Amino acid sequence: MKVKDVTFRSLLARPILVRYDASRLFEGHDTLSWPDGADAILGYGYYDRQAGLNLDIMAPARFEDQMVYHDSAPLLTAKIRMMLRPGTYDDCEMAVLPDDAEKEVLELYGEQCVISDSYWTNDSQLVAMLRLEEIDHLRHPQYALDVQVGLIIESEGIELVWVRLEGLSNEGLLLGELLNTPCGKSDAVAGDIVVLGVTKDSEGTLRLFTRDSMIIDARGQRRNEEY
């Protein structure tokens, strides 16, 4: 099983084994070295608004028998944090730990888990948006705040665009930043903040949509004008 084959919910706030040679990251450290035989990392998933789903490296590991080299743990042994960003681990094999082993890891690396969790659990808006399981099929695999939205362009139809969720309005409506300028004739440009509506397609699948009249902050347009 590869990382890209599972949803972000299978990775968030839990330790997983990922077959990844991180030896290059361990170079040049006096108190830290990549163990012989290591071919994987024990990582902990956490979310960052801008950087997406990251894997905080707890320790090197051996993938086949799930051996973890705790003596080479970056934070525990050298007070160094290392992480893998989206795009570096997507095609790697992954494995989950047995329940008892996962519990042991969470206890041993408790301080590191708290640090990683602080990137997202203290952001109530972010937590609320990640809890919306109904839109999981519209999310980017590693950037869970980025969702596919149908931009309704009058007389032209619907163009699919990407929107990064920003939060919820006082009325409970989803707000997001348009990530790409539409190809069609729309007033919207990348950077604008839009309200997102909810509908269902002909097959009953939930979809998100927006249109020019739902732009509430022409932030991207102003940036272009200033430039």
CSV table of C-alpha atoms in Angstrom, one decimal:
chain,number,residue,atom,x,y,z
A,1,MET,CA,0.0,0.0,0.0
A,2,LYS,CA,1.3,3.4,-0.9
A,3,VAL,CA,0.7,6.7,1.0
A,4,LYS,CA,-1.2,8.2,-2.0
A,5,ASP,CA,-3.7,5.3,-1.8
A,6,VAL,CA,-5.0,6.3,1.6
A,7,THR,CA,-6.9,9.4,2.8
A,8,PHE,CA,-5.4,12.1,5.0
A,9,ARG,CA,-7.5,10.8,7.9
A,10,SER,CA,-5.4,7.6,7.9
A,11,LEU,CA,-2.2,9.6,8.4
A,12,LEU,CA,-3.2,12.5,10.6
A,13,ALA,CA,-2.1,12.4,14.2
A,14,ARG,CA,-0.8,8.9,14.1
A,15,PRO,CA,2.6,7.2,13.7
A,16,ILE,CA,3.1,5.3,10.4
A,17,LEU,CA,6.0,3.5,8.8
A,18,VAL,CA,7.0,4.9,5.4
A,19,ARG,CA,9.7,3.2,3.2
A,20,TYR,CA,11.9,6.3,2.5
A,21,ASP,CA,15.6,6.7,2.6
A,22,ALA,CA,16.2,9.8,4.7
A,23,SER,CA,19.9,9.3,5.1
A,24,ARG,CA,20.7,12.6,3.3
A,25,LEU,CA,18.8,14.5,6.1
A,26,PHE,CA,21.0,12.9,8.7
A,27,GLU,CA,24.3,14.0,7.1
A,28,GLY,CA,26.5,16.5,8.9
A,29,HIS,CA,25.1,16.0,12.4
A,30,ASP,CA,27.7,15.2,15.1
A,31,THR,CA,25.3,13.4,17.4
A,32,LEU,CA,23.0,11.9,14.7
A,33,SER,CA,23.5,9.2,12.0
A,34,TRP,CA,21.4,7.1,9.7
A,35,PRO,CA,21.7,3.5,10.9
A,36,ASP,CA,22.9,0.7,8.7
A,37,GLY,CA,19.9,-1.4,7.5
A,38,ALA,CA,17.4,1.5,7.9
A,39,ASP,CA,15.3,2.0,4.8
A,40,ALA,CA,12.3,3.7,6.2
A,41,ILE,CA,11.1,6.4,8.7
A,42,LEU,CA,8.7,6.3,11.5
A,43,GLY,CA,6.6,9.4,10.9
A,44,TYR,CA,3.8,11.3,12.5
A,45,GLY,CA,1.2,13.1,10.4
A,46,TYR,CA,0.3,16.7,11.1
A,47,TYR,CA,-1.4,19.4,9.1
A,48,ASP,CA,-0.1,22.9,8.2
A,49,ARG,CA,-2.4,25.4,6.5
A,50,GLN,CA,0.2,26.3,3.9
A,51,ALA,CA,2.4,23.2,3.7
A,52,GLY,CA,-0.4,20.6,3.8
A,53,LEU,CA,0.0,17.1,5.4
A,54,ASN,CA,3.6,16.7,6.7
A,55,LEU,CA,5.3,13.7,8.2
A,56,ASP,CA,7.4,14.6,11.3
A,57,ILE,CA,10.2,12.1,11.4
A,58,MET,CA,10.3,10.3,14.8
A,59,ALA,CA,13.1,7.8,14.0
A,60,PRO,CA,14.7,5.7,11.2
A,61,ALA,CA,13.2,2.3,10.8
A,62,ARG,CA,13.5,-1.0,8.9
A,63,PHE,CA,10.3,-1.5,6.9
A,64,GLU,CA,10.0,-5.3,6.6
A,65,ASP,CA,10.1,-6.2,10.3
A,66,GLN,CA,9.1,-2.7,11.6
A,67,MET,CA,12.2,-2.3,13.6
A,68,VAL,CA,12.6,1.3,14.9
A,69,TYR,CA,16.0,2.8,15.6
A,70,HIS,CA,15.1,4.9,18.7
A,71,ASP,CA,18.7,5.6,19.4
A,72,SER,CA,18.8,7.7,16.2
A,73,ALA,CA,15.6,9.6,16.8
A,74,PRO,CA,16.3,13.2,15.7
A,75,LEU,CA,14.3,15.1,18.4
A,76,LEU,CA,15.0,12.7,21.2
A,77,THR,CA,18.7,12.3,20.7
A,78,ALA,CA,19.8,15.6,19.0
A,79,LYS,CA,16.9,18.1,19.6
A,80,ILE,CA,16.4,18.3,15.8
A,81,ARG,CA,13.1,18.2,14.0
A,82,MET,CA,13.0,16.7,10.5
A,83,MET,CA,9.9,16.3,8.3
A,84,LEU,CA,8.8,15.1,4.9
A,85,ARG,CA,6.7,17.5,2.9
A,86,PRO,CA,3.9,16.5,0.4
A,87,GLY,CA,5.4,15.4,-2.9
A,88,THR,CA,8.3,13.6,-1.3
A,89,TYR,CA,6.5,10.6,0.3
A,90,ASP,CA,3.3,10.2,-1.9
A,91,ASP,CA,4.6,7.2,-3.9
A,92,CYS,CA,6.3,5.5,-0.9
A,93,GLU,CA,5.1,2.2,0.6
A,94,MET,CA,3.5,2.6,4.1
A,95,ALA,CA,2.4,0.4,6.9
A,96,VAL,CA,0.5,1.0,10.2
A,97,LEU,CA,1.8,-0.3,13.5
A,98,PRO,CA,0.0,-2.9,15.6
A,99,ASP,CA,-2.2,-1.2,18.3
A,100,ASP,CA,0.2,-2.1,21.1
A,101,ALA,CA,3.3,-0.8,19.2
A,102,GLU,CA,1.4,2.4,18.2
A,103,LYS,CA,0.5,3.0,21.8
A,104,GLU,CA,4.1,2.5,22.9
A,105,VAL,CA,5.4,5.0,20.2
A,106,LEU,CA,2.8,7.6,21.2
A,107,GLU,CA,4.0,7.4,24.8
A,108,LEU,CA,7.7,7.5,23.9
A,109,TYR,CA,7.4,10.4,21.5
A,110,GLY,CA,4.6,12.2,23.4
A,111,GLU,CA,6.4,15.5,23.5
A,112,GLN,CA,7.1,15.4,19.7
A,113,CYS,CA,3.4,14.6,19.0
A,114,VAL,CA,2.3,17.6,21.1
A,115,ILE,CA,4.6,19.8,19.1
A,116,SER,CA,3.3,18.5,15.8
A,117,ASP,CA,-0.4,18.6,16.9
A,118,SER,CA,0.0,22.3,17.9
A,119,TYR,CA,0.3,23.2,14.2
A,120,TRP,CA,-3.4,22.5,13.7
A,121,THR,CA,-5.3,21.4,16.8
A,122,ASN,CA,-5.2,25.0,18.2
A,123,ASP,CA,-6.8,26.4,15.1
A,124,SER,CA,-10.5,25.8,15.7
A,125,GLN,CA,-11.5,26.8,12.1
A,126,LEU,CA,-8.9,24.4,10.6
A,127,VAL,CA,-10.2,21.6,12.9
A,128,ALA,CA,-13.8,22.3,11.8
A,129,MET,CA,-12.9,22.1,8.1
A,130,LEU,CA,-10.9,18.9,8.5
A,131,ARG,CA,-13.9,17.3,10.2
A,132,LEU,CA,-16.1,17.7,7.2
A,133,GLU,CA,-16.0,14.2,5.9
A,134,GLU,CA,-18.8,14.9,3.5
A,135,ILE,CA,-16.4,16.7,1.2
A,136,ASP,CA,-13.5,14.3,1.4
A,137,HIS,CA,-14.0,13.1,-2.2
A,138,LEU,CA,-13.3,16.7,-3.3
A,139,ARG,CA,-10.1,17.2,-1.4
A,140,HIS,CA,-6.5,17.1,-2.6
A,141,PRO,CA,-4.9,13.9,-1.2
A,142,GLN,CA,-2.0,15.8,0.6
A,143,TYR,CA,-3.5,19.3,0.9
A,144,ALA,CA,-6.8,18.5,2.6
A,145,LEU,CA,-7.9,22.2,2.7
A,146,ASP,CA,-7.7,22.3,-1.1
A,147,VAL,CA,-11.0,21.3,-2.6
A,148,GLN,CA,-12.3,21.0,-6.2
A,149,VAL,CA,-15.1,23.5,-6.8
A,150,GLY,CA,-17.4,24.2,-9.7
A,151,LEU,CA,-17.2,27.8,-10.8
A,152,ILE,CA,-20.5,28.7,-12.5
A,153,ILE,CA,-19.8,31.1,-15.4
A,154,GLU,CA,-22.9,32.6,-16.9
A,155,SER,CA,-23.6,31.5,-20.5
A,156,GLU,CA,-20.4,29.3,-20.5
A,157,GLY,CA,-21.3,26.6,-18.0
A,158,ILE,CA,-19.2,25.2,-15.1
A,159,GLU,CA,-15.4,25.3,-14.8
A,160,LEU,CA,-13.6,23.2,-12.2
A,161,VAL,CA,-11.2,25.2,-10.0
A,162,TRP,CA,-9.3,24.7,-6.8
A,163,VAL,CA,-10.1,26.6,-3.7
A,164,ARG,CA,-8.2,26.5,-0.4
A,165,LEU,CA,-10.7,26.5,2.5
A,166,GLU,CA,-10.1,29.5,4.8
A,167,GLY,CA,-12.8,29.0,7.4
A,168,LEU,CA,-16.5,29.4,8.1
A,169,SER,CA,-18.6,32.6,8.0
A,170,ASN,CA,-20.8,33.8,10.9
A,171,GLU,CA,-23.6,32.1,9.0
A,172,GLY,CA,-21.8,28.8,8.8
A,173,LEU,CA,-20.9,29.0,5.1
A,174,LEU,CA,-17.6,27.8,3.8
A,175,LEU,CA,-15.1,30.4,2.7
A,176,GLY,CA,-12.0,29.8,0.6
A,177,GLU,CA,-9.2,31.4,-1.5
A,178,LEU,CA,-9.3,30.7,-5.2
A,179,LEU,CA,-6.0,29.1,-6.1
A,180,ASN,CA,-6.1,29.3,-9.9
A,181,THR,CA,-7.4,32.0,-12.3
A,182,PRO,CA,-10.3,30.6,-14.4
A,183,CYS,CA,-9.8,30.1,-18.1
A,184,GLY,CA,-13.4,31.2,-18.8
A,185,LYS,CA,-14.8,34.8,-18.8
A,186,SER,CA,-15.1,35.3,-15.0
A,187,ASP,CA,-14.4,38.3,-12.8
A,188,ALA,CA,-12.6,35.9,-10.3
A,189,VAL,CA,-8.8,35.6,-10.2
A,190,ALA,CA,-6.4,33.6,-8.1
A,191,GLY,CA,-6.3,35.0,-4.6
A,192,ASP,CA,-10.0,36.1,-4.4
A,193,ILE,CA,-12.0,35.0,-1.3
A,194,VAL,CA,-15.3,33.3,-2.3
A,195,VAL,CA,-18.3,31.8,-0.6
A,196,LEU,CA,-18.9,28.2,-1.4
A,197,GLY,CA,-22.3,26.8,-1.9
A,198,VAL,CA,-23.4,23.1,-1.6
A,199,THR,CA,-25.4,21.1,-4.1
A,200,LYS,CA,-25.7,17.6,-5.5
A,201,ASP,CA,-25.2,16.5,-9.0
A,202,SER,CA,-27.5,14.3,-11.1
A,203,GLU,CA,-26.1,11.2,-9.4
A,204,GLY,CA,-26.7,12.6,-5.9
A,205,THR,CA,-23.0,13.3,-5.2
A,206,LEU,CA,-22.3,16.4,-3.0
A,207,ARG,CA,-20.6,19.2,-4.9
A,208,LEU,CA,-19.2,22.6,-4.0
A,209,PHE,CA,-19.8,25.6,-6.3
A,210,THR,CA,-19.2,29.4,-6.5
A,211,ARG,CA,-19.8,32.2,-9.0
A,212,ASP,CA,-18.7,35.8,-9.5
A,213,SER,CA,-21.5,37.2,-7.3
A,214,MET,CA,-20.1,35.1,-4.4
A,215,ILE,CA,-16.7,36.9,-4.3
A,216,ILE,CA,-16.6,38.6,-0.9
A,217,ASP,CA,-13.1,39.9,-1.0
A,218,ALA,CA,-11.4,40.7,-4.4
A,219,ARG,CA,-8.0,40.2,-2.8
A,220,GLY,CA,-6.4,38.7,-5.8
A,221,GLN,CA,-7.8,41.4,-8.1
A,222,ARG,CA,-6.3,44.1,-5.8
A,223,ARG,CA,-2.9,42.4,-5.8
A,224,ASN,CA,-2.9,42.4,-9.6
A,225,GLU,CA,-3.9,46.1,-9.8
A,226,GLU,CA,-1.2,47.0,-7.3
A,227,TYR,CA,1.4,45.0,-9.3
